[in-house]
Amino acid sequence: MFDVWEKMVDYLVYGLFGLDASTQKAEVVHFFIFDTVKIYILLVLIIFAVSFLRTYFNTDKVRVYLQGKSEFTGNVLAALFGIITPFCSCSAIPLFLGFMQARIPLGITFSFLISSPMNNEIAIALLFGLFGWKITALYIGFGLLVAILGGFTVGKLGMEKYVLIPVVPMSGDLEEVEIKLTVKKRVKESWDYTLDILQKIYLYVMIGVGIGAFIHGYVPTELIVKYAGSNAWYSVPFAVLLGVPMYSNAAGVMPLIEVLTSKGMLLGTALSFMMAITALSLPEAMILKRILHVKLIALFFGIVALGIMGVGYLFNALL
């Protein structure tokens, strides 16, 4: 797919720039230019496609559909809806509160809160472009499993008493709001949203690719394999613990995942690191602290962390 672009970068770096292909500097420059543009192209194509499909949905429709669903069915549907909602771990919280106002059970709302940042379109786009559809499908499947089981567990434990703020239920039944848009309007909205997302994340992409390029060119493979490439039991939990304090998004961390795996880090360990960054973050915990008791936050983080570690171990075992 990117063969033509790679040849153009070859000519730019080795021809116009005159860099020696055998040097580390040339590797870094080539990697940075090639991957930055490649990731931007993937983001534009897939975010636009997902955004266009999402114009046929709206959050009111999601809440209407989830209202009154049985517990496990609701967990499954909420996790699936998390894929098509454009939220990071922090910005998903307002809709989380909206679900509670709609009298949707707490466990089902948590399934959404877990799935939305973990299975967002940016992560899916980059995974597909860097690792192919099989790895992407496995990631989505395991991400949904973590969201479903995590929300189901929270629901079964009856933690509603740990919601700190009074959530006033919406009176009456929710009515589905019909949104009628022309195809031209849908295309414009999708394109505007795509540009808005790119404006927000383009710097993360450049920083992520820059760090990845440095690791690719200058960090010895043996060093990565020695400290992060083993199949030791502690490698996955360590990756999760390392990822939680790092608040970023998939666009910023995915280039690092590509480089780390190419250097010898096991894919499951690398994906656990990424999932911890996107699904669990300290800013999210600080916002949730205004809404939920620390016991419920700790339970939420613990369940998700265990789920992510399970995904990491499964990926390492399968691949």
GROMACS .gro file of C-alpha atoms in nm:
model
  319
    1MET     CA    1   0.000   0.000   0.000
    2PHE     CA    2   0.284   0.240   0.080
    3ASP     CA    3   0.546   0.105  -0.161
    4VAL     CA    4   0.539   0.417  -0.379
    5TRP     CA    5   0.571   0.645  -0.078
    6GLU     CA    6   0.864   0.440   0.055
    7LYS     CA    7   1.048   0.479  -0.277
    8MET     CA    8   0.985   0.855  -0.266
    9VAL     CA    9   1.128   0.871   0.087
   10ASP     CA   10   1.428   0.663  -0.025
   11TYR     CA   11   1.497   0.919  -0.298
   12LEU     CA   12   1.445   1.211  -0.059
   13VAL     CA   13   1.668   1.077   0.221
   14TYR     CA   14   1.941   0.899   0.025
   15GLY     CA   15   1.928   1.109  -0.291
   16LEU     CA   16   1.838   1.471  -0.215
   17PHE     CA   17   1.961   1.468   0.147
   18GLY     CA   18   2.265   1.258   0.054
   19LEU     CA   19   2.254   1.048   0.372
   20ASP     CA   20   2.436   0.716   0.383
   21ALA     CA   21   2.176   0.437   0.410
   22SER     CA   22   2.404   0.238   0.642
   23THR     CA   23   2.416   0.509   0.910
   24GLN     CA   24   2.192   0.537   1.214
   25LYS     CA   25   2.110   0.899   1.128
   26ALA     CA   26   1.972   0.793   0.789
   27GLU     CA   27   1.760   0.524   0.958
   28VAL     CA   28   1.613   0.778   1.200
   29VAL     CA   29   1.534   1.037   0.931
   30HIS     CA   30   1.387   0.776   0.695
   31PHE     CA   31   1.172   0.621   0.968
   32PHE     CA   32   1.044   0.961   1.087
   33ILE     CA   33   0.942   1.088   0.742
   34PHE     CA   34   0.796   0.759   0.620
   35ASP     CA   35   0.598   0.672   0.933
   36THR     CA   36   0.468   1.023   1.003
   37VAL     CA   37   0.308   1.058   0.659
   38LYS     CA   38   0.190   0.696   0.660
   39ILE     CA   39   0.014   0.741   0.993
   40TYR     CA   40  -0.146   1.068   0.884
   41ILE     CA   41  -0.282   0.900   0.569
   42LEU     CA   42  -0.422   0.607   0.769
   43LEU     CA   43  -0.581   0.842   1.021
   44VAL     CA   44  -0.750   1.055   0.755
   45LEU     CA   45  -0.889   0.755   0.565
   46ILE     CA   46  -1.017   0.553   0.857
   47ILE     CA   47  -1.133   0.837   1.084
   48PHE     CA   48  -1.331   0.982   0.793
   49ALA     CA   49  -1.487   0.642   0.714
   50VAL     CA   50  -1.580   0.577   1.079
   51SER     CA   51  -1.706   0.934   1.120
   52PHE     CA   52  -1.928   0.902   0.815
   53LEU     CA   53  -2.080   0.579   0.946
   54ARG     CA   54  -2.126   0.741   1.285
   55THR     CA   55  -2.348   1.015   1.135
   56TYR     CA   56  -2.619   0.750   1.125
   57PHE     CA   57  -2.599   0.716   1.504
   58ASN     CA   58  -2.633   0.959   1.792
   59THR     CA   59  -2.591   0.939   2.168
   60ASP     CA   60  -2.964   0.972   2.231
   61LYS     CA   61  -3.024   0.669   2.012
   62VAL     CA   62  -2.758   0.480   2.208
   63ARG     CA   63  -2.923   0.561   2.538
   64VAL     CA   64  -3.268   0.472   2.407
   65TYR     CA   65  -3.142   0.140   2.280
   66LEU     CA   66  -2.969   0.053   2.607
   67GLN     CA   67  -3.261   0.155   2.825
   68GLY     CA   68  -3.432  -0.146   2.976
   69LYS     CA   69  -3.194  -0.405   2.831
   70SER     CA   70  -3.107  -0.706   3.047
   71GLU     CA   71  -2.778  -0.685   3.232
   72PHE     CA   72  -2.539  -0.898   3.024
   73THR     CA   73  -2.701  -0.797   2.695
   74GLY     CA   74  -2.663  -0.436   2.801
   75ASN     CA   75  -2.293  -0.492   2.880
   76VAL     CA   76  -2.236  -0.636   2.534
   77LEU     CA   77  -2.424  -0.356   2.357
   78ALA     CA   78  -2.257  -0.082   2.563
   79ALA     CA   79  -1.913  -0.224   2.483
   80LEU     CA   80  -2.001  -0.236   2.111
   81PHE     CA   81  -2.134   0.120   2.120
   82GLY     CA   82  -1.804   0.224   2.278
   83ILE     CA   83  -1.632   0.150   1.946
   84ILE     CA   84  -1.838   0.403   1.750
   85THR     CA   85  -1.826   0.685   2.005
   86PRO     CA   86  -1.534   0.928   1.963
   87PHE     CA   87  -1.412   0.959   2.321
   88CYS     CA   88  -1.090   0.928   2.516
   89SER     CA   89  -1.094   0.804   2.876
   90CYS     CA   90  -1.171   1.154   3.012
   91SER     CA   91  -1.421   1.282   2.758
   92ALA     CA   92  -1.629   0.963   2.786
   93ILE     CA   93  -1.730   1.060   3.140
   94PRO     CA   94  -2.012   1.308   3.046
   95LEU     CA   95  -2.187   1.041   2.841
   96PHE     CA   96  -2.124   0.798   3.129
   97LEU     CA   97  -2.325   1.035   3.349
   98GLY     CA   98  -2.591   1.064   3.079
   99PHE     CA   99  -2.631   0.686   3.083
  100MET     CA  100  -2.682   0.694   3.459
  101GLN     CA  101  -2.945   0.970   3.422
  102ALA     CA  102  -3.124   0.747   3.175
  103ARG     CA  103  -3.148   0.482   3.452
  104ILE     CA  104  -2.908   0.249   3.271
  105PRO     CA  105  -2.748   0.015   3.530
  106LEU     CA  106  -2.404   0.110   3.664
  107GLY     CA  107  -2.233  -0.203   3.530
  108ILE     CA  108  -2.355  -0.134   3.176
  109THR     CA  109  -2.229   0.226   3.192
  110PHE     CA  110  -1.889   0.096   3.302
  111SER     CA  111  -1.876  -0.136   3.002
  112PHE     CA  112  -1.909   0.174   2.785
  113LEU     CA  113  -1.653   0.369   2.991
  114ILE     CA  114  -1.396   0.091   2.942
  115SER     CA  115  -1.464   0.022   2.574
  116SER     CA  116  -1.487   0.377   2.440
  117PRO     CA  117  -1.122   0.485   2.486
  118MET     CA  118  -0.974   0.139   2.438
  119ASN     CA  119  -1.148   0.057   2.109
  120ASN     CA  120  -1.150   0.404   1.952
  121GLU     CA  121  -1.113   0.453   1.579
  122ILE     CA  122  -0.760   0.594   1.608
  123ALA     CA  123  -0.630   0.280   1.778
  124ILE     CA  124  -0.809   0.060   1.525
  125ALA     CA  125  -0.679   0.262   1.229
  126LEU     CA  126  -0.319   0.253   1.344
  127LEU     CA  127  -0.327  -0.112   1.445
  128PHE     CA  128  -0.468  -0.206   1.106
  129GLY     CA  129  -0.205  -0.004   0.923
  130LEU     CA  130   0.089  -0.126   1.130
  131PHE     CA  131   0.001  -0.487   1.215
  132GLY     CA  132  -0.275  -0.597   0.976
  133TRP     CA  133  -0.636  -0.703   1.018
  134LYS     CA  134  -0.571  -1.021   1.221
  135ILE     CA  135  -0.395  -0.841   1.506
  136THR     CA  136  -0.655  -0.562   1.487
  137ALA     CA  137  -0.943  -0.811   1.510
  138LEU     CA  138  -0.783  -0.985   1.808
  139TYR     CA  139  -0.727  -0.652   1.980
  140ILE     CA  140  -1.087  -0.541   1.928
  141GLY     CA  141  -1.219  -0.879   2.041
  142PHE     CA  142  -1.013  -0.888   2.359
  143GLY     CA  143  -1.084  -0.519   2.426
  144LEU     CA  144  -1.457  -0.587   2.405
  145LEU     CA  145  -1.416  -0.888   2.634
  146VAL     CA  146  -1.243  -0.674   2.898
  147ALA     CA  147  -1.519  -0.410   2.873
  148ILE     CA  148  -1.803  -0.664   2.891
  149LEU     CA  149  -1.664  -0.867   3.181
  150GLY     CA  150  -1.540  -0.558   3.365
  151GLY     CA  151  -1.878  -0.386   3.350
  152PHE     CA  152  -2.062  -0.708   3.432
  153THR     CA  153  -1.845  -0.756   3.744
  154VAL     CA  154  -1.905  -0.399   3.863
  155GLY     CA  155  -2.279  -0.450   3.813
  156LYS     CA  156  -2.286  -0.773   4.012
  157LEU     CA  157  -2.105  -0.616   4.308
  158GLY     CA  158  -2.380  -0.357   4.363
  159MET     CA  159  -2.157  -0.049   4.386
  160GLU     CA  160  -2.427   0.214   4.324
  161LYS     CA  161  -2.386   0.346   4.680
  162TYR     CA  162  -2.037   0.466   4.587
  163VAL     CA  163  -2.166   0.717   4.332
  164LEU     CA  164  -2.098   1.045   4.514
  165ILE     CA  165  -2.307   1.297   4.320
  166PRO     CA  166  -2.685   1.288   4.299
  167VAL     CA  167  -2.776   1.172   3.950
  168VAL     CA  168  -3.126   1.297   3.876
  169PRO     CA  169  -3.308   1.042   3.659
  170MET     CA  170  -3.466   1.170   3.340
  171SER     CA  171  -3.842   1.182   3.376
  172GLY     CA  172  -4.045   0.946   3.162
  173ASP     CA  173  -3.911   0.721   2.891
  174LEU     CA  174  -3.648   0.839   2.651
  175GLU     CA  175  -3.764   0.898   2.299
  176GLU     CA  176  -3.544   0.826   2.003
  177VAL     CA  177  -3.438   1.143   1.824
  178GLU     CA  178  -3.440   1.109   1.449
  179ILE     CA  179  -3.162   1.296   1.271
  180LYS     CA  180  -3.207   1.350   0.899
  181LEU     CA  181  -2.900   1.461   0.704
  182THR     CA  182  -2.821   1.463   0.335
  183VAL     CA  183  -2.519   1.266   0.216
  184LYS     CA  184  -2.343   1.595   0.136
  185LYS     CA  185  -2.401   1.716   0.492
  186ARG     CA  186  -2.277   1.384   0.636
  187VAL     CA  187  -1.960   1.406   0.423
  188LYS     CA  188  -1.897   1.765   0.537
  189GLU     CA  189  -1.950   1.680   0.905
  190SER     CA  190  -1.725   1.375   0.875
  191TRP     CA  191  -1.450   1.576   0.703
  192ASP     CA  192  -1.475   1.858   0.959
  193TYR     CA  193  -1.451   1.605   1.241
  194THR     CA  194  -1.152   1.434   1.078
  195LEU     CA  195  -0.968   1.766   1.046
  196ASP     CA  196  -1.057   1.854   1.407
  197ILE     CA  197  -0.914   1.524   1.532
  198LEU     CA  198  -0.597   1.570   1.325
  199GLN     CA  199  -0.546   1.919   1.468
  200LYS     CA  200  -0.568   1.774   1.818
  201ILE     CA  201  -0.338   1.477   1.768
  202TYR     CA  202  -0.090   1.570   1.494
  203LEU     CA  203   0.167   1.679   1.753
  204TYR     CA  204   0.124   1.353   1.946
  205VAL     CA  205   0.190   1.165   1.624
  206MET     CA  206   0.508   1.360   1.551
  207ILE     CA  207   0.636   1.318   1.907
  208GLY     CA  208   0.552   0.949   1.909
  209VAL     CA  209   0.714   0.886   1.573
  210GLY     CA  210   1.014   1.096   1.676
  211ILE     CA  211   1.072   0.888   1.988
  212GLY     CA  212   1.010   0.573   1.788
  213ALA     CA  213   1.259   0.684   1.523
  214PHE     CA  214   1.524   0.746   1.789
  215ILE     CA  215   1.466   0.403   1.944
  216HIS     CA  216   1.466   0.245   1.597
  217GLY     CA  217   1.799   0.403   1.506
  218TYR     CA  218   1.996   0.424   1.827
  219VAL     CA  219   1.862   0.182   2.091
  220PRO     CA  220   2.019  -0.163   2.049
  221THR     CA  221   1.780  -0.450   1.989
  222GLU     CA  222   1.959  -0.649   2.258
  223LEU     CA  223   1.866  -0.388   2.520
  224ILE     CA  224   1.492  -0.408   2.439
  225VAL     CA  225   1.498  -0.788   2.433
  226LYS     CA  226   1.688  -0.803   2.763
  227TYR     CA  227   1.449  -0.582   2.962
  228ALA     CA  228   1.117  -0.607   2.778
  229GLY     CA  229   1.136  -0.892   2.533
  230SER     CA  230   1.131  -1.185   2.767
  231ASN     CA  231   0.827  -1.398   2.837
  232ALA     CA  232   0.877  -1.356   3.212
  233TRP     CA  233   0.554  -1.335   3.412
  234TYR     CA  234   0.632  -0.984   3.536
  235SER     CA  235   0.679  -0.823   3.193
  236VAL     CA  236   0.306  -0.770   3.129
  237PRO     CA  237   0.217  -0.630   3.477
  238PHE     CA  238   0.522  -0.404   3.456
  239ALA     CA  239   0.406  -0.272   3.118
  240VAL     CA  240   0.060  -0.196   3.262
  241LEU     CA  241   0.204  -0.017   3.566
  242LEU     CA  242   0.431   0.183   3.338
  243GLY     CA  243   0.141   0.281   3.113
  244VAL     CA  244  -0.108   0.411   3.372
  245PRO     CA  245   0.077   0.736   3.462
  246MET     CA  246   0.133   0.818   3.093
  247TYR     CA  247  -0.172   1.007   2.971
  248SER     CA  248  -0.169   0.994   2.593
  249ASN     CA  249  -0.376   0.856   2.309
  250ALA     CA  250  -0.325   0.578   2.059
  251ALA     CA  251  -0.186   0.819   1.799
  252GLY     CA  252   0.102   0.913   2.025
  253VAL     CA  253   0.186   0.570   2.159
  254MET     CA  254   0.127   0.347   1.856
  255PRO     CA  255   0.451   0.439   1.676
  256LEU     CA  256   0.637   0.333   1.991
  257ILE     CA  257   0.453   0.000   1.990
  258GLU     CA  258   0.559  -0.059   1.629
  259VAL     CA  259   0.925   0.007   1.710
  260LEU     CA  260   0.930  -0.182   2.039
  261THR     CA  261   0.783  -0.493   1.880
  262SER     CA  262   1.024  -0.470   1.586
  263LYS     CA  263   1.307  -0.453   1.839
  264GLY     CA  264   1.197  -0.766   2.018
  265MET     CA  265   0.928  -0.674   2.272
  266LEU     CA  266   0.650  -0.933   2.273
  267LEU     CA  267   0.333  -0.801   2.111
  268GLY     CA  268   0.112  -0.883   2.408
  269THR     CA  269   0.338  -0.688   2.642
  270ALA     CA  270   0.344  -0.392   2.402
  271LEU     CA  271  -0.036  -0.391   2.358
  272SER     CA  272  -0.086  -0.412   2.736
  273PHE     CA  273   0.128  -0.101   2.763
  274MET     CA  274  -0.085   0.077   2.502
  275MET     CA  275  -0.418  -0.034   2.649
  276ALA     CA  276  -0.314   0.086   2.996
  277ILE     CA  277  -0.226   0.429   2.853
  278THR     CA  278  -0.552   0.467   2.660
  279ALA     CA  279  -0.802   0.302   2.898
  280LEU     CA  280  -0.651   0.392   3.236
  281SER     CA  281  -0.507   0.733   3.312
  282LEU     CA  282  -0.441   0.951   3.615
  283PRO     CA  283  -0.643   1.246   3.472
  284GLU     CA  284  -0.938   1.010   3.432
  285ALA     CA  285  -0.903   0.902   3.796
  286MET     CA  286  -0.894   1.266   3.911
  287ILE     CA  287  -1.214   1.348   3.720
  288LEU     CA  288  -1.387   1.031   3.840
  289LYS     CA  289  -1.293   1.118   4.200
  290ARG     CA  290  -1.544   1.402   4.185
  291ILE     CA  291  -1.814   1.156   4.085
  292LEU     CA  292  -1.726   0.819   4.239
  293HIS     CA  293  -1.591   0.701   4.573
  294VAL     CA  294  -1.226   0.601   4.570
  295LYS     CA  295  -1.330   0.240   4.641
  296LEU     CA  296  -1.528   0.223   4.318
  297ILE     CA  297  -1.246   0.390   4.123
  298ALA     CA  298  -0.996   0.142   4.266
  299LEU     CA  299  -1.227  -0.147   4.175
  300PHE     CA  300  -1.270  -0.009   3.821
  301PHE     CA  301  -0.896   0.037   3.769
  302GLY     CA  302  -0.819  -0.302   3.923
  303ILE     CA  303  -1.067  -0.492   3.705
  304VAL     CA  304  -0.952  -0.318   3.387
  305ALA     CA  305  -0.584  -0.365   3.474
  306LEU     CA  306  -0.640  -0.737   3.533
  307GLY     CA  307  -0.829  -0.762   3.205
  308ILE     CA  308  -0.551  -0.585   3.017
  309MET     CA  309  -0.291  -0.813   3.170
  310GLY     CA  310  -0.498  -1.113   3.067
  311VAL     CA  311  -0.505  -0.980   2.711
  312GLY     CA  312  -0.128  -0.933   2.721
  313TYR     CA  313  -0.067  -1.289   2.838
  314LEU     CA  314  -0.307  -1.429   2.576
  315PHE     CA  315  -0.142  -1.235   2.293
  316ASN     CA  316   0.202  -1.350   2.406
  317ALA     CA  317   0.083  -1.711   2.422
  318LEU     CA  318  -0.097  -1.703   2.087
  319LEU     CA  319   0.161  -1.504   1.888
   0.00000   0.00000   0.00000
